[in-house]
CSV table of C-alpha atoms and ligand atoms in Angstrom, one decimal:
chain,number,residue,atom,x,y,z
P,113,UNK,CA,9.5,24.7,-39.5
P,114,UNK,CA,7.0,22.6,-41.2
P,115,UNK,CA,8.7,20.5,-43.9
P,116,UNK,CA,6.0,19.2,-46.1
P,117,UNK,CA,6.6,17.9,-49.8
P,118,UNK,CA,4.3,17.5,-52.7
P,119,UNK,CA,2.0,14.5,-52.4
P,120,UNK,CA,2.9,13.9,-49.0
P,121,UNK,CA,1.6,17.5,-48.3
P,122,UNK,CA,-2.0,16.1,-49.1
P,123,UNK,CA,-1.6,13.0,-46.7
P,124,UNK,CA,-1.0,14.6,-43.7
P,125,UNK,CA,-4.0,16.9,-43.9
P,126,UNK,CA,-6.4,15.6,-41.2
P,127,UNK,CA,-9.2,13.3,-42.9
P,128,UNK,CA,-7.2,12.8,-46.1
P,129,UNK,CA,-6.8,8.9,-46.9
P,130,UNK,CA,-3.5,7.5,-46.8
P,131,UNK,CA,-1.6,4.2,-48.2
P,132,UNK,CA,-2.2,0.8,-46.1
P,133,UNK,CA,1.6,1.6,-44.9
P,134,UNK,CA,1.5,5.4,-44.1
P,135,UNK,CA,0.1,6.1,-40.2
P,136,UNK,CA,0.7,9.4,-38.7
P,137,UNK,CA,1.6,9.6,-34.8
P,138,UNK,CA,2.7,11.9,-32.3
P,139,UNK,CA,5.7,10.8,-30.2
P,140,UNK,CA,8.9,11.2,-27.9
P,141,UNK,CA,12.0,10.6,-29.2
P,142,UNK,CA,13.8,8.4,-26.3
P,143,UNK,CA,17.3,7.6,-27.9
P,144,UNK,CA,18.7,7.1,-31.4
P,145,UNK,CA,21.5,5.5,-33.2
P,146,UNK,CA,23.6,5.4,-36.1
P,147,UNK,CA,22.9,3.5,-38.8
P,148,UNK,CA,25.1,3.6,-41.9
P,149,UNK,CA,26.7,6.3,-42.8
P,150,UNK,CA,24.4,8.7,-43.2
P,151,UNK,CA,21.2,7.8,-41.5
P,152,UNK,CA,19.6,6.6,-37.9
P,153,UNK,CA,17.6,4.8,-36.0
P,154,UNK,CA,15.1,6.8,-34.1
P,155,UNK,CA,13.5,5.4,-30.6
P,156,UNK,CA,10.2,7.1,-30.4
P,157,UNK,CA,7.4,6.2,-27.8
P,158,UNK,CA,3.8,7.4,-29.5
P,159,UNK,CA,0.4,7.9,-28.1
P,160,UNK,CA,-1.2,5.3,-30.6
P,161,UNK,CA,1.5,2.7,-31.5
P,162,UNK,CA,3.5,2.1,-28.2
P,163,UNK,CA,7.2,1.9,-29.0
P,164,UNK,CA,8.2,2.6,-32.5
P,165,UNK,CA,12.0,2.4,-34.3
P,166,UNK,CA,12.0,3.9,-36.6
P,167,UNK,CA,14.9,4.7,-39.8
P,168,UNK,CA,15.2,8.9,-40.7
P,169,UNK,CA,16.9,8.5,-43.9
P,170,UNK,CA,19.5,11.5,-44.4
P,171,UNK,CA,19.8,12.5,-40.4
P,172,UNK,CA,23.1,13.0,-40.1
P,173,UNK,CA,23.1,15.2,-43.0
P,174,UNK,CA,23.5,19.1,-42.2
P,175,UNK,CA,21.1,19.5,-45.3
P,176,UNK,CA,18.5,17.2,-43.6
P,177,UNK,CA,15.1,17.9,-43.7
P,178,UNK,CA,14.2,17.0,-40.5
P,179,UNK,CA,16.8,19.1,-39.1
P,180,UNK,CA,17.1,18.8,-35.4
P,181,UNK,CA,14.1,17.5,-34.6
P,182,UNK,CA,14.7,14.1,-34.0
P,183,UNK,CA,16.8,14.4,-31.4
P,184,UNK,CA,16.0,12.9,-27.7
P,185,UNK,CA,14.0,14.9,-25.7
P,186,UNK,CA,12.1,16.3,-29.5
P,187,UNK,CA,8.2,15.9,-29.2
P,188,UNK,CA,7.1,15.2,-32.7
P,189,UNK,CA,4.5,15.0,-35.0
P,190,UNK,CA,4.8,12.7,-37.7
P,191,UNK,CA,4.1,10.5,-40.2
P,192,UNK,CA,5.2,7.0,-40.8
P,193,UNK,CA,5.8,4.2,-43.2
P,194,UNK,CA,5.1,0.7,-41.8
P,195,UNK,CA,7.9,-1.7,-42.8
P,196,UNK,CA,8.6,-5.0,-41.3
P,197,UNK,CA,10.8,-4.9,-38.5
P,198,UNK,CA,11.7,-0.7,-38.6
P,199,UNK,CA,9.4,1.9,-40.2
P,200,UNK,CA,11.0,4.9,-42.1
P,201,UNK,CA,10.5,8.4,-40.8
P,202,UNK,CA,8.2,10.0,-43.8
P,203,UNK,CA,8.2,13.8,-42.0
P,204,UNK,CA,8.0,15.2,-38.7
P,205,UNK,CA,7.2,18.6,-37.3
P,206,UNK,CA,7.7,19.6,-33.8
P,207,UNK,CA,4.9,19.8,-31.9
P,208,UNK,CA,6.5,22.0,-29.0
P,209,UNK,CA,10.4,23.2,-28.4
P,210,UNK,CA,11.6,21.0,-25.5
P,211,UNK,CA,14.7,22.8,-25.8
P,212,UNK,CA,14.0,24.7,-22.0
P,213,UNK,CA,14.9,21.4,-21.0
P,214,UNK,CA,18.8,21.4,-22.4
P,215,UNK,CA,19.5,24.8,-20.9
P,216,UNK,CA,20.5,23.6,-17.5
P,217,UNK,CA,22.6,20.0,-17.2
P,218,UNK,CA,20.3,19.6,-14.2
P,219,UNK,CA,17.0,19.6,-16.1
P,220,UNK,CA,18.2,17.4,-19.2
P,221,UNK,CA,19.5,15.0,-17.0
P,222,UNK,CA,16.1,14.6,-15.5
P,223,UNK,CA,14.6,14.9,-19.1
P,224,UNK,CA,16.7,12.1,-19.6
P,225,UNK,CA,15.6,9.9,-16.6
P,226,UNK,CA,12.2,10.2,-17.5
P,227,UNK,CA,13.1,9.0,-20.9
P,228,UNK,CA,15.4,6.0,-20.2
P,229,UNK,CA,12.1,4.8,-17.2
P,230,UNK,CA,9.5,5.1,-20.4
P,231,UNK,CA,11.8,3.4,-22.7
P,232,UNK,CA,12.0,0.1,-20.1
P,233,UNK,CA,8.6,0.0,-19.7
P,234,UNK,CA,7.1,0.4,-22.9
P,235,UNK,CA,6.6,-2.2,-25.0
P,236,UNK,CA,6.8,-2.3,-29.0
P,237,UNK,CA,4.0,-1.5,-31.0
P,238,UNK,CA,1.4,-2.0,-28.1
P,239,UNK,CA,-0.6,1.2,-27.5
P,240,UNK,CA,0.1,2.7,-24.4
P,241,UNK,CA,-1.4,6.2,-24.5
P,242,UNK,CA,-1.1,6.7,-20.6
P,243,UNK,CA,2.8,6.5,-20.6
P,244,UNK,CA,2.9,9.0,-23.6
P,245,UNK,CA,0.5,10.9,-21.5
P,246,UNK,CA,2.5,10.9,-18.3
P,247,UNK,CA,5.8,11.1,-20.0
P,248,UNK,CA,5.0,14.1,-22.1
P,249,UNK,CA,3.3,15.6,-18.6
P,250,UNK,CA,6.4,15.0,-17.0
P,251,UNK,CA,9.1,16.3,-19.8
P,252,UNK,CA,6.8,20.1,-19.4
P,253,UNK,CA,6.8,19.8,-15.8
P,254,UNK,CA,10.8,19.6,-15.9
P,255,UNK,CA,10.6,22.5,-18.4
P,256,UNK,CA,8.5,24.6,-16.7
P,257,UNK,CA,9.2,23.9,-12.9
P,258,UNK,CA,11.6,21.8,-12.4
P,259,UNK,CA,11.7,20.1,-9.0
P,260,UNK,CA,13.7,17.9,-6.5
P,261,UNK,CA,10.4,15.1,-6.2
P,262,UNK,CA,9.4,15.4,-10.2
P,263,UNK,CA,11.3,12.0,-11.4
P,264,UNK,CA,11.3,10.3,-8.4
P,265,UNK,CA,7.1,11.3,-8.6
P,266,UNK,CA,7.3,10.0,-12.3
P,267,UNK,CA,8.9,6.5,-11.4
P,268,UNK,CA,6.1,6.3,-8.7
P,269,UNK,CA,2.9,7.3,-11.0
P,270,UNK,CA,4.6,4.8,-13.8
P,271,UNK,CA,4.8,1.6,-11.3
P,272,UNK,CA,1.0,2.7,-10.0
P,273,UNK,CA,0.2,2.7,-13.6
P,274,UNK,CA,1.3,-0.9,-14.3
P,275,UNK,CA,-1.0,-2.4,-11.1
P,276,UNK,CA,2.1,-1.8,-8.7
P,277,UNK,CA,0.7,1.0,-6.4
P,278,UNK,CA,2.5,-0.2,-3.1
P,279,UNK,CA,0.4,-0.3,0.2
P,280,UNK,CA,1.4,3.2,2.3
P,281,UNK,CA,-1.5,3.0,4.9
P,282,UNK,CA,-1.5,-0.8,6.6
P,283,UNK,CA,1.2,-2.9,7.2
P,284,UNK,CA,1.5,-5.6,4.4
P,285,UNK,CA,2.0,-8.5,6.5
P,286,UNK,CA,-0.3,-7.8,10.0
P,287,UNK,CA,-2.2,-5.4,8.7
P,288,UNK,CA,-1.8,-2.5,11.9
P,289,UNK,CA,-2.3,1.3,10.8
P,290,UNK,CA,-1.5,4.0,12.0
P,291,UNK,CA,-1.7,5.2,15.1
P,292,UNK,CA,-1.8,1.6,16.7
P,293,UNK,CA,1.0,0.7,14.9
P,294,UNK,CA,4.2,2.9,13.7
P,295,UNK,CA,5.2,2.4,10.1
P,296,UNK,CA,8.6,2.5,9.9
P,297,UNK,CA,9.7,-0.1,7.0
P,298,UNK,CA,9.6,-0.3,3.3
P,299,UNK,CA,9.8,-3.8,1.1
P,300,UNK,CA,9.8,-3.7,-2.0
P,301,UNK,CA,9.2,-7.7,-2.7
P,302,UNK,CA,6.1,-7.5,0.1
P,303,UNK,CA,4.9,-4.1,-2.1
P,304,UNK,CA,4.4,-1.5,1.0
P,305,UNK,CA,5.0,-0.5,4.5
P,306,UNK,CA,5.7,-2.7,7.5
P,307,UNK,CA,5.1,-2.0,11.3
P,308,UNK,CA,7.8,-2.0,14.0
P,309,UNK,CA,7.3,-5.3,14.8
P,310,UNK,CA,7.1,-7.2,11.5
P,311,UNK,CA,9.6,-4.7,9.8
P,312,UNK,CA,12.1,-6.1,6.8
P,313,UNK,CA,13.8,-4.0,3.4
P,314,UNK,CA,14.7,-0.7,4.5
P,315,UNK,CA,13.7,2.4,6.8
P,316,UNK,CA,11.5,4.7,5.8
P,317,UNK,CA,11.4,8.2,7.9
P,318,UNK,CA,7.5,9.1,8.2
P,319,UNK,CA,8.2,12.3,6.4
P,320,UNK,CA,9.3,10.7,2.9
P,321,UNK,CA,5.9,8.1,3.9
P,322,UNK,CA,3.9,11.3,4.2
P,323,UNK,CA,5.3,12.4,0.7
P,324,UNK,CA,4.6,9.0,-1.4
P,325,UNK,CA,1.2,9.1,0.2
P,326,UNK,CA,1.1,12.8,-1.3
P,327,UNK,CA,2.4,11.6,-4.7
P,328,UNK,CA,0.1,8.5,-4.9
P,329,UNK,CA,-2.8,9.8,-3.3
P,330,UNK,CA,-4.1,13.0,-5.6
P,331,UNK,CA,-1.8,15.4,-3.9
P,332,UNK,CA,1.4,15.5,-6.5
P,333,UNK,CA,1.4,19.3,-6.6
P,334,UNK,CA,2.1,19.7,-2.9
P,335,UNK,CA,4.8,16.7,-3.4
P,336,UNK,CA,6.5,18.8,-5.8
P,337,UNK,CA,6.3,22.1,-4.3
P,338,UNK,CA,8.6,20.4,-1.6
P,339,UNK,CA,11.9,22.0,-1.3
P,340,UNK,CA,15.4,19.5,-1.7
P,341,UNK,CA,16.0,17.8,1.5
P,342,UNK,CA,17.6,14.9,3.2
P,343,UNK,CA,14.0,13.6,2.8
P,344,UNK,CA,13.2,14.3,-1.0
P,345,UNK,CA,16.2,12.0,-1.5
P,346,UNK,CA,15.0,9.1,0.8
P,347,UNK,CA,12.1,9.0,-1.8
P,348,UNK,CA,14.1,9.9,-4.8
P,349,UNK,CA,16.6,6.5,-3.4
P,350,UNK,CA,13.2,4.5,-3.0
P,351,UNK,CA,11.6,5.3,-6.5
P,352,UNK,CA,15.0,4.3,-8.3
P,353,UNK,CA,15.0,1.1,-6.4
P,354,UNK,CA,11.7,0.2,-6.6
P,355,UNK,CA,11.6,1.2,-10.0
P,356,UNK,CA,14.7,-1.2,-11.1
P,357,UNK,CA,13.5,-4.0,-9.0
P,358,UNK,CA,10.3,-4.3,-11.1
P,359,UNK,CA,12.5,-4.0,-14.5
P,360,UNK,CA,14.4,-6.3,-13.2
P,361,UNK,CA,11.4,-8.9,-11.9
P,362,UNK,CA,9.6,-8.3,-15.3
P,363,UNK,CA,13.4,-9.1,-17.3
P,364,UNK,CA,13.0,-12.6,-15.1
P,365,UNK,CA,9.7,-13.5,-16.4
P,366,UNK,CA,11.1,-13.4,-19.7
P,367,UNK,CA,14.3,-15.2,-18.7
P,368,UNK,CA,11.5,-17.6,-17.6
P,369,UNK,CA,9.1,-18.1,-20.1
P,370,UNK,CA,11.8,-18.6,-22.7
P,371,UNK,CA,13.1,-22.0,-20.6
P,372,UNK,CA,9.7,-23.5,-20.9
S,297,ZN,ZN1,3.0,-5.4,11.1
């Protein structure tokens, strides 16, 4: 499966020195798109250079060399030319088969959530090596066991990740924990759980509470050994939304910035 040519044979050998432009990486492919007639534009998130778009010259070919791996969902190694705005796809070897996750519609449609939720948030060229890690850890987990709670778990570690953990203990605006007070709310804008008395956004029941503490709190194996219920949705519902209204907040800021 490994498609290596000539000189470019010597450059991806570990220690060997390559041109200014040449990098090698290892990445995600999160969407690509036509360009041309015969080539495409390939979305990749890396460990060491963030987002990447990259061109694979001859994709579309059936006598490509890069055959089918660099499709969404393909975990690649590979090496890259630096151009200006898009690099060029040099070669690329799968690291592992993803495909488990296209057997069942259910499982590529999650592969494909987790995709589209590391695509918003990461950013080009800007090393973020703890969304590749957490994306690639949660592409396996939908491989190898998938589970109701392991997007909506995803969503959750991702907003954690970028300083948004949301308070699940104390009531964000008096402060009363449990059992003085009963939790009973979620608000997104106020970033955690509100009391009876101060409650505002939606309900939450205390048994999807008890499974974002899980999630959040060290315990995301017992999170996702939970079985599909009404309550695995409530949480599912909650990540989405909580997940868009950050997107959205961040999309803002921009909006924002750019009128000053
Ligand atoms: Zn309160």
């Amino acid at each position: 499966m490994v498609h290596l040519l000539g000189s470019e044979h010597v450059a991806m050998r570990q220690g060997a020195p390559l041109s200014s432009h040449l990098y090698r990486d290892v990445g995600v492919v999160l969407r690509t798109y036509k360009l041309g007639e015969a080539d495409r534009i390939i979305v990749l998130l890396t460990a060491e250079n963030g987002k990447v778009r990259a061109v694979a010259k001859g994709v579309r070919k059936t006598t490509s060399k890069f055959g089918a791996r660099l499709e969404p969902l393909s975990h690649v190694r590979l090496l890259l030319y630096r151009g200006r705005e898009l690099d060029i796809v040099s070669q690329a070897e799968s690291v592992e088969p993803m495909a488990p996750l296209l057997a069942t519609l259910d499982r590529a449609s999650q592969g494909m959530a987790v995709l589209e939720a590391a695509d918003q948030l990461g950013l080009e060229r800007e090393p973020n090596p703890q969304l590749y890690r957490m994306l690639v850890g949660a592409l396996r987990t939908i491989a190898d066991r998938p589970a109701p709670l392991v997007v909506p778990a995803f969503y959750w570690k991702l907003l954690a990740a970028e300083g948004l953990r949301p308070e699940l203990d104390a009531c964000v605006r008096c402060g009363g924990t449990e059992p003085d007070v009963a939790l009973v709310a979620f608000d997104l804008g106020e970033g955690g759980v509100l009391c009876r008395a101060c409650r505002s956004g939606t309900a939450i029941t205390p048994g999807a509470l008890l499974l974002l503490r899980d999630i959040l709190d060290g315990r995301l194996n017992e999170a996702l050994a939970t079985a599909e219920s009404p309550v695995t949705h409530e949480v599912g519902v909650l990540a989405t939304r909580a997940l868009e209204h950050h997107i959205e907040r961040r999309l803002r800021a921009v909006a924002m910035f750019e009128r000053h």
